[in-house]
Short mmCIF file of C-alpha atoms and ligand atoms in Angstrom, two decimals:
data_model
loop_
_atom_site.label_atom_id
_atom_site.label_comp_id
_atom_site.label_asym_id
_atom_site.label_seq_id
_atom_site.Cartn_x
_atom_site.Cartn_y
_atom_site.Cartn_z
CA UNK A 6 53.15 -93.56 42.30
CA UNK A 7 52.60 -96.17 39.43
CA UNK A 8 49.04 -97.01 37.91
CA UNK A 9 47.21 -99.50 39.52
CA UNK A 10 43.76 -100.91 39.41
CA UNK A 11 41.33 -101.13 42.40
CA UNK A 12 38.48 -103.41 43.71
CA UNK A 13 36.57 -103.41 46.71
CA UNK A 14 36.10 -107.35 48.03
CA UNK A 15 32.78 -108.21 49.73
CA UNK A 16 33.71 -111.60 51.68
CA UNK A 17 37.03 -112.69 53.21
CA UNK A 18 37.25 -115.56 50.83
CA UNK A 19 36.71 -113.29 47.73
CA UNK A 20 39.31 -110.90 48.78
CA UNK A 21 41.72 -113.61 49.25
CA UNK A 22 41.06 -115.28 45.95
CA UNK A 23 41.28 -111.85 44.16
CA UNK A 24 44.78 -111.25 45.25
CA UNK A 25 45.78 -114.93 44.76
CA UNK A 26 44.57 -114.74 40.83
CA UNK A 27 45.79 -111.19 40.13
CA UNK A 28 49.75 -111.06 39.89
CA UNK A 29 50.87 -108.08 41.54
CA UNK A 30 47.91 -107.63 43.96
CA UNK A 31 48.03 -106.55 47.45
CA UNK A 32 45.32 -106.10 50.15
CA UNK A 33 44.76 -102.44 51.14
CA UNK A 34 43.37 -101.66 54.56
CA UNK A 35 43.89 -98.10 56.24
CA UNK A 36 46.86 -97.48 53.93
CA UNK A 37 48.98 -95.74 56.21
CA UNK A 38 51.64 -97.86 55.27
CA UNK A 39 50.98 -99.16 51.95
CA UNK A 40 50.31 -95.87 50.33
CA UNK A 41 53.48 -94.39 51.60
CA UNK A 42 55.59 -97.17 50.23
CA UNK A 43 53.55 -96.99 46.83
CA UNK A 44 54.22 -93.18 46.54
CA UNK A 45 58.00 -93.89 47.12
CA UNK A 46 57.78 -96.92 44.53
CA UNK A 47 59.16 -99.32 47.10
CA UNK A 48 55.86 -101.14 46.73
CA UNK A 49 54.42 -101.35 43.03
CA UNK A 50 51.06 -103.02 43.31
CA UNK A 51 49.34 -103.55 40.08
CA UNK A 52 45.95 -104.05 41.83
CA UNK A 53 44.89 -103.20 44.94
CA UNK A 54 41.62 -105.28 46.92
CA UNK A 55 40.08 -102.93 49.52
CA UNK A 56 39.02 -104.76 52.38
CA UNK A 57 37.17 -102.19 54.36
CA UNK A 58 33.75 -103.38 52.97
CA UNK A 59 34.31 -106.76 54.85
CA UNK A 60 32.63 -107.40 58.16
CA UNK A 61 35.54 -107.57 60.28
CA UNK A 62 35.11 -104.47 62.67
CA UNK A 63 33.93 -106.42 65.66
CA UNK A 64 35.33 -106.81 68.95
CA UNK A 65 33.82 -109.99 70.41
CA UNK A 66 34.35 -112.32 73.49
CA UNK A 67 35.54 -116.05 72.59
CA UNK A 68 34.16 -119.11 74.29
CA UNK A 69 37.57 -119.45 76.06
CA UNK A 70 37.05 -116.06 77.70
CA UNK A 71 39.25 -114.12 75.31
CA UNK A 72 38.51 -111.53 72.87
CA UNK A 73 38.41 -111.97 68.97
CA UNK A 74 39.38 -108.88 67.54
CA UNK A 75 38.33 -108.29 63.97
CA UNK A 76 41.17 -107.74 61.39
CA UNK A 77 39.89 -104.16 60.57
CA UNK A 78 39.26 -102.98 64.04
CA UNK A 79 41.38 -99.52 64.02
CA UNK A 80 43.94 -99.26 66.59
CA UNK A 81 42.09 -96.48 68.26
CA UNK A 82 39.14 -98.35 68.76
CA UNK A 83 41.08 -101.32 70.26
CA UNK A 84 42.93 -99.14 72.70
CA UNK A 85 39.62 -97.69 73.88
CA UNK A 86 37.70 -100.74 74.25
CA UNK A 87 36.63 -101.10 77.82
CA UNK A 88 37.52 -105.09 78.02
CA UNK A 89 41.02 -104.24 76.36
CA UNK A 90 41.93 -101.43 78.85
CA UNK A 91 40.71 -103.83 82.10
CA UNK A 92 42.15 -107.17 80.95
CA UNK A 93 44.77 -106.39 78.37
CA UNK A 94 46.41 -103.18 79.57
CA UNK A 95 49.72 -104.25 77.83
CA UNK A 96 47.88 -104.22 74.56
CA UNK A 97 46.17 -100.70 75.17
CA UNK A 98 49.48 -99.39 76.23
CA UNK A 99 51.59 -100.63 73.45
CA UNK A 100 48.81 -99.22 70.92
CA UNK A 101 48.87 -95.88 72.22
CA UNK A 102 52.69 -95.71 72.24
CA UNK A 103 52.62 -95.96 68.63
CA UNK A 104 52.15 -93.47 65.55
CA UNK A 105 49.87 -90.45 66.03
CA UNK A 106 46.25 -90.12 67.07
CA UNK A 107 45.14 -89.36 63.15
CA UNK A 108 47.10 -92.61 62.04
CA UNK A 109 45.64 -94.80 64.72
CA UNK A 110 42.18 -93.82 63.55
CA UNK A 111 43.00 -95.20 60.23
CA UNK A 112 45.22 -98.02 61.09
CA UNK A 113 44.06 -101.49 61.41
CA UNK A 114 44.72 -104.28 63.60
CA UNK A 115 46.04 -106.27 60.54
CA UNK A 116 47.79 -103.71 58.68
CA UNK A 117 49.68 -102.68 62.03
CA UNK A 118 50.99 -106.24 62.33
CA UNK A 119 52.16 -106.45 58.63
CA UNK A 120 53.61 -102.82 58.70
CA UNK A 121 57.14 -102.90 56.83
CA UNK A 122 60.62 -102.19 58.49
CA UNK A 123 61.56 -98.52 59.07
CA UNK A 124 65.20 -99.53 58.10
CA UNK A 125 66.34 -96.00 56.22
CA UNK A 126 68.04 -98.11 53.31
CA UNK A 127 64.54 -100.04 52.60
CA UNK A 128 63.17 -96.53 52.16
CA UNK A 129 65.86 -95.35 49.56
CA UNK A 130 65.72 -96.98 46.30
CA UNK A 131 69.00 -95.73 45.29
CA UNK A 132 70.61 -97.92 48.15
CA UNK A 133 71.00 -101.81 48.01
CA UNK A 134 68.52 -103.63 50.25
CA UNK A 135 67.94 -107.52 50.20
CA UNK A 136 64.62 -106.88 51.59
CA UNK A 137 63.41 -104.60 48.98
CA UNK A 138 65.43 -106.16 46.06
CA UNK A 139 66.78 -109.71 46.85
CA UNK A 140 70.25 -110.35 46.41
CA UNK A 141 71.26 -106.58 46.06
CA UNK A 142 73.01 -106.50 49.23
CA UNK A 143 72.56 -104.87 52.87
CA UNK A 144 73.49 -101.15 53.10
CA UNK A 145 72.93 -101.21 56.75
CA UNK A 146 75.63 -103.73 57.59
CA UNK A 147 78.67 -101.21 57.94
CA UNK A 148 76.23 -98.15 57.29
CA UNK A 149 74.17 -96.54 59.49
CA UNK A 150 72.45 -98.95 62.09
CA UNK A 151 71.36 -97.25 65.13
CA UNK A 152 67.70 -98.24 64.90
CA UNK A 153 68.52 -102.14 63.81
CA UNK A 154 68.60 -105.42 65.19
CA UNK A 155 70.85 -106.81 67.57
CA UNK A 156 69.83 -110.54 67.71
CA UNK A 157 68.15 -112.91 65.54
CA UNK A 158 69.55 -111.23 62.31
CA UNK A 159 71.27 -112.94 59.48
CA UNK A 160 74.71 -111.24 58.35
CA UNK A 161 76.85 -114.00 56.85
CA UNK A 162 75.91 -114.00 53.09
CA UNK A 163 76.04 -110.73 51.45
CA UNK A 164 73.09 -111.92 49.17
CA UNK A 165 70.83 -112.36 52.14
CA UNK A 166 72.04 -110.40 55.04
CA UNK A 167 69.44 -108.04 56.61
CA UNK A 168 69.46 -106.60 60.29
CA UNK A 169 66.06 -104.83 60.05
CA UNK A 170 63.64 -104.84 62.78
CA UNK A 171 60.02 -105.00 63.02
CA UNK A 172 58.99 -101.54 63.97
CA UNK A 173 55.46 -101.93 65.34
CA UNK A 174 54.20 -101.87 68.87
CA UNK A 175 51.36 -103.69 69.07
CA UNK A 176 52.73 -106.83 67.92
CA UNK A 177 55.24 -106.77 71.05
CA UNK A 178 52.26 -106.63 73.31
CA UNK A 179 50.33 -109.50 70.96
CA UNK A 180 53.52 -111.53 71.52
CA UNK A 181 53.59 -111.37 75.40
CA UNK A 182 49.83 -112.12 75.47
CA UNK A 183 50.32 -115.12 73.00
CA UNK A 184 47.65 -113.98 70.60
CA UNK A 185 46.61 -115.97 67.51
CA UNK A 186 46.13 -114.70 64.11
CA UNK A 187 43.00 -116.16 62.04
CA UNK A 188 43.03 -116.14 58.21
CA UNK A 189 41.27 -117.26 55.10
CA UNK A 190 43.31 -118.76 52.20
CA UNK A 191 42.73 -118.02 48.65
CA UNK A 192 40.82 -121.66 48.37
CA UNK A 193 38.65 -120.57 51.09
CA UNK A 194 40.08 -122.79 54.21
CA UNK A 195 41.03 -120.99 57.27
CA UNK A 196 43.66 -121.53 59.64
CA UNK A 197 45.03 -119.92 62.99
CA UNK A 198 48.99 -119.42 63.51
CA UNK A 199 49.98 -118.38 67.03
CA UNK A 200 51.89 -115.09 66.87
CA UNK A 201 54.94 -116.43 67.73
CA UNK A 202 55.03 -118.47 64.36
CA UNK A 203 53.48 -114.97 62.35
CA UNK A 204 56.67 -113.01 61.94
CA UNK A 205 59.91 -114.37 60.71
CA UNK A 206 63.46 -113.96 61.32
CA UNK A 207 65.18 -112.82 58.04
CA UNK A 208 66.67 -116.38 57.30
CA UNK A 209 67.76 -116.75 53.55
CA UNK A 210 64.81 -114.48 52.42
CA UNK A 211 64.63 -111.14 54.21
CA UNK A 212 61.99 -110.23 51.92
CA UNK A 213 59.53 -112.21 53.37
CA UNK A 214 58.48 -110.96 56.75
CA UNK A 215 55.80 -113.25 57.91
CA UNK A 216 54.42 -116.89 57.26
CA UNK A 217 51.33 -115.72 55.48
CA UNK A 218 50.74 -117.22 52.12
CA UNK A 219 50.28 -115.43 49.04
CA UNK A 220 46.71 -114.13 49.24
CA UNK A 221 46.28 -115.11 52.69
CA UNK A 222 43.97 -112.62 54.58
CA UNK A 223 43.74 -111.86 58.15
CA UNK A 224 40.61 -111.92 59.44
CA UNK A 225 41.17 -111.82 63.29
CA UNK A 226 43.34 -111.78 66.15
CA UNK A 227 42.28 -113.63 69.12
CA UNK A 228 43.72 -112.66 72.77
CA UNK A 229 43.59 -115.55 75.50
CA UNK A 230 41.61 -115.34 78.74
CA UNK A 231 42.84 -112.73 80.76
CA UNK A 232 46.45 -113.13 82.48
CA UNK A 233 46.03 -110.88 85.12
CA UNK A 234 49.05 -109.38 86.78
CA UNK A 235 50.44 -105.87 86.06
CA UNK A 236 50.78 -105.18 82.52
CA UNK A 237 53.08 -102.43 81.18
CA UNK A 238 54.56 -101.23 77.84
CA UNK A 239 57.70 -99.32 78.20
CA UNK A 240 58.95 -97.53 74.79
CA UNK A 241 62.29 -96.09 74.59
CA UNK A 242 62.73 -93.57 71.62
CA UNK A 243 64.65 -90.70 70.46
CA UNK A 244 61.63 -88.37 70.70
CA UNK A 245 58.95 -88.29 73.23
CA UNK A 246 56.24 -89.48 70.64
CA UNK A 247 55.76 -90.09 67.14
CA UNK A 248 58.89 -92.20 66.75
CA UNK A 249 59.45 -95.98 66.55
CA UNK A 250 61.00 -97.85 69.28
CA UNK A 251 64.44 -98.05 69.88
CA UNK A 252 63.89 -100.58 72.40
CA UNK A 253 60.53 -101.43 73.68
CA UNK A 254 59.40 -103.93 76.70
CA UNK A 255 55.89 -105.33 77.28
CA UNK A 256 55.42 -107.16 80.20
CA UNK A 257 52.89 -109.38 82.31
CA UNK A 258 54.59 -109.35 85.95
CA UNK A 259 52.54 -111.27 88.68
CA UNK A 260 52.85 -110.91 92.40
CA UNK A 261 55.14 -113.18 93.21
CA UNK A 262 57.44 -111.54 90.58
CA UNK A 263 56.78 -114.27 87.75
CA UNK A 264 55.69 -113.30 84.56
CA UNK A 265 56.43 -112.75 80.84
CA UNK A 266 58.22 -110.27 78.67
CA UNK A 267 58.55 -109.67 75.24
CA UNK A 268 61.11 -107.06 73.69
CA UNK A 269 60.60 -104.66 70.82
CA UNK A 270 63.26 -102.94 68.41
CA UNK A 271 65.60 -105.59 68.82
CA UNK A 272 64.94 -108.10 65.98
CA UNK A 273 62.95 -108.94 62.78
CA UNK A 274 59.98 -109.93 65.03
CA UNK A 275 58.98 -109.38 68.68
CA UNK A 276 61.69 -111.02 70.53
CA UNK A 277 60.53 -113.31 73.48
CA UNK A 278 62.47 -116.28 75.24
CA UNK A 279 60.25 -117.92 77.28
CA UNK A 280 63.02 -119.70 79.36
CA UNK A 281 64.47 -116.28 80.22
CA UNK A 282 61.07 -115.60 81.94
CA UNK A 283 61.79 -118.18 84.65
CA UNK A 284 64.67 -115.79 85.73
CA UNK A 285 61.99 -113.01 86.45
CA UNK A 286 62.10 -113.25 89.91
CA UNK A 287 65.86 -112.84 90.21
CA UNK A 288 65.77 -109.44 88.35
CA UNK A 289 66.49 -107.73 85.23
CA UNK A 290 69.94 -108.61 84.57
CA UNK A 291 69.45 -112.35 84.79
CA UNK A 292 66.52 -111.98 82.52
CA UNK A 293 68.41 -109.80 80.08
CA UNK A 294 71.48 -112.16 79.95
CA UNK A 295 69.53 -115.24 78.53
CA UNK A 296 66.92 -113.21 76.63
CA UNK A 297 70.22 -111.52 74.72
CA UNK A 298 72.23 -114.63 74.49
CA UNK A 299 73.70 -114.78 71.16
CA UNK A 300 73.27 -110.93 70.31
CA UNK A 301 75.60 -109.58 67.63
CA UNK A 302 75.08 -105.83 67.85
CA UNK A 303 76.70 -103.36 65.44
CA UNK A 304 78.83 -100.44 67.03
CA UNK A 305 76.06 -98.24 66.27
CA UNK A 306 73.42 -100.03 68.20
CA UNK A 307 75.52 -102.08 71.06
CA UNK A 308 73.98 -99.44 73.02
CA UNK A 309 70.57 -101.38 72.85
CA UNK A 310 72.09 -104.26 75.06
CA UNK A 311 72.22 -102.44 78.43
CA UNK A 312 69.24 -100.40 77.29
CA UNK A 313 67.16 -103.81 77.38
CA UNK A 314 68.29 -104.38 80.65
CA UNK A 315 67.47 -100.97 82.13
CA UNK A 316 64.23 -100.95 80.47
CA UNK A 317 63.37 -104.18 81.92
CA UNK A 318 64.53 -103.25 85.26
CA UNK A 319 62.10 -99.99 84.82
CA UNK A 320 59.19 -102.30 84.08
CA UNK A 321 60.00 -104.69 86.83
CA UNK A 322 60.25 -101.58 89.49
CA UNK A 323 57.02 -99.91 87.96
CA UNK A 324 55.22 -103.35 88.27
CA UNK A 325 56.29 -103.91 92.03
CA UNK A 326 55.42 -100.08 93.07
C1 FAD B 7 54.57 -91.22 60.39
C2 FAD B 7 54.06 -92.63 60.92
C3 FAD B 7 54.65 -92.84 62.30
C4 FAD B 7 54.25 -94.29 62.81
N1 FAD B 7 54.61 -94.77 64.12
C5 FAD B 7 54.33 -95.80 64.55
C6 FAD B 7 54.78 -96.57 65.78
O1 FAD B 7 55.53 -95.63 66.65
N2 FAD B 7 54.38 -97.55 66.03
C7 FAD B 7 53.69 -98.41 65.57
O2 FAD B 7 53.59 -99.67 65.82
N3 FAD B 7 53.34 -98.19 63.91
C8 FAD B 7 53.55 -96.96 63.71
N4 FAD B 7 53.25 -96.37 62.43
C9 FAD B 7 52.72 -97.23 61.42
C10 FAD B 7 51.10 -97.53 61.54
O3 FAD B 7 50.90 -97.94 62.67
C11 FAD B 7 50.90 -98.59 60.25
O4 FAD B 7 51.27 -97.95 59.19
C12 FAD B 7 49.50 -99.11 60.41
O5 FAD B 7 49.30 -99.81 61.53
C13 FAD B 7 49.29 -100.02 59.31
O6 FAD B 7 47.89 -100.30 59.28
P1 FAD B 7 46.86 -100.09 57.64
O7 FAD B 7 45.60 -100.52 58.10
O8 FAD B 7 47.05 -98.72 57.72
O9 FAD B 7 47.88 -100.77 56.97
P2 FAD B 7 47.78 -100.67 55.24
O10 FAD B 7 48.94 -99.72 54.94
O11 FAD B 7 46.76 -100.62 54.72
O12 FAD B 7 48.51 -102.15 55.08
C14 FAD B 7 49.71 -102.74 55.43
C15 FAD B 7 50.12 -104.10 54.93
O13 FAD B 7 49.00 -104.90 55.25
C16 FAD B 7 48.53 -105.52 54.43
N5 FAD B 7 46.94 -105.93 54.83
C17 FAD B 7 46.43 -104.96 55.33
N6 FAD B 7 45.23 -105.77 55.77
C18 FAD B 7 45.46 -106.93 55.69
C19 FAD B 7 44.79 -108.11 56.05
N7 FAD B 7 43.52 -108.22 56.55
N8 FAD B 7 45.11 -109.32 55.83
C20 FAD B 7 46.54 -109.30 55.16
N9 FAD B 7 46.99 -108.55 54.68
C21 FAD B 7 46.74 -107.06 55.18
C22 FAD B 7 48.79 -104.76 53.10
O14 FAD B 7 48.55 -105.62 51.83
C23 FAD B 7 49.66 -104.20 53.42
O15 FAD B 7 51.01 -104.88 53.12
C24 FAD B 7 53.49 -95.46 61.88
C25 FAD B 7 53.08 -94.85 60.65
C26 FAD B 7 53.62 -93.58 60.40
C27 FAD B 7 53.11 -93.21 58.78
S1 SF4 B 8 68.79 -104.01 57.29
FE1 SF4 B 8 67.69 -105.41 55.75
S2 SF4 B 8 65.77 -103.70 55.26
FE2 SF4 B 8 67.64 -102.54 56.24
S3 SF4 B 8 69.29 -102.24 54.35
FE3 SF4 B 8 69.68 -104.39 55.12
S4 SF4 B 8 68.50 -105.90 53.80
FE4 SF4 B 8 67.68 -103.69 53.91
#
């Protein structure tokens, strides 16, 4: 690990300003992703701004009937919250499908949304990777790509190609719920980003995962008023636990068969196509066809296309049961 300096910020605005004014600075929350990346020298921050003293640990009702989840609420607490379990079952289920109990005790809401891809080449400094070193190439294209994206990725130009996926579970549930991300910028102003606009497709800048500005701090995530329906999260993975999704489906299904679905493990961001949801009463095949229109899988991960359809079918059958 490279040497770095360290401070504990006292207010969100102070934290944002500290990161913005110090070249190479980063926030640290639970540290469960950032420290791993620092040990491998994939992330080499020169200064860490610890946000744990910020008063962002509350889960509170909003005026709109939803919940405001502080950025530092741990994954364990969020999944166990009585209101979340009752009204946002898809979120509670997605969280407990991720990582391990110990990790969830440390991992925070904001940190989870900002965890980096698990593409194996991203973690191997000896290999070209446009996400890790812009312009160096993409080892996954033509390499091992079983875990990686089948849609929304950019492959045309070797200097910008990337077929990485967002690896998280929580973000997929947040996407189906249409959560909003609240932030404070280094100048003290605040803004709200719909989760749909939070994570990015790789485009020409695959090293940039989100639309946050430099030094912009997440302060909370808000959930809308409860949507009702049956809320499910199915995660398909190589091992029964402690593994990232090959494919996951977050769904809210109403009694008449209408609903919402978002898919994880197939794109650079949680993948939701609202137009495809109109086909939910017609069944999984119809939804999958529209959801995956334009997919360009590799030889290694073409299995994800039928797997999405089958996982959707399983979720819809469970919702009817
Ligand atoms: C072995 C292992 C298995 C895992 N399995 C899964 C899994 O199956 N599913 C899953 O979803 N996750 C999984 N995870 C990932 C884990 O959930 C994340 O590491 C964790 O959620 C990150 O949260 P953190 O608070 O520790 O973030 P940190 O590591 O502290 O930070 C992560 C990033 O977020 C930034 N950041 C933190 N807080 C803020 C903020 N408030 N505003 C702006 N930026 C901020 C940091 O600068 C850093 O870039 C796994 C992790 C490990 C190590
Ligand atoms: S898929 Fe993205 S993260 Fe993986 S090697 Fe290619 S550029 Fe790097």
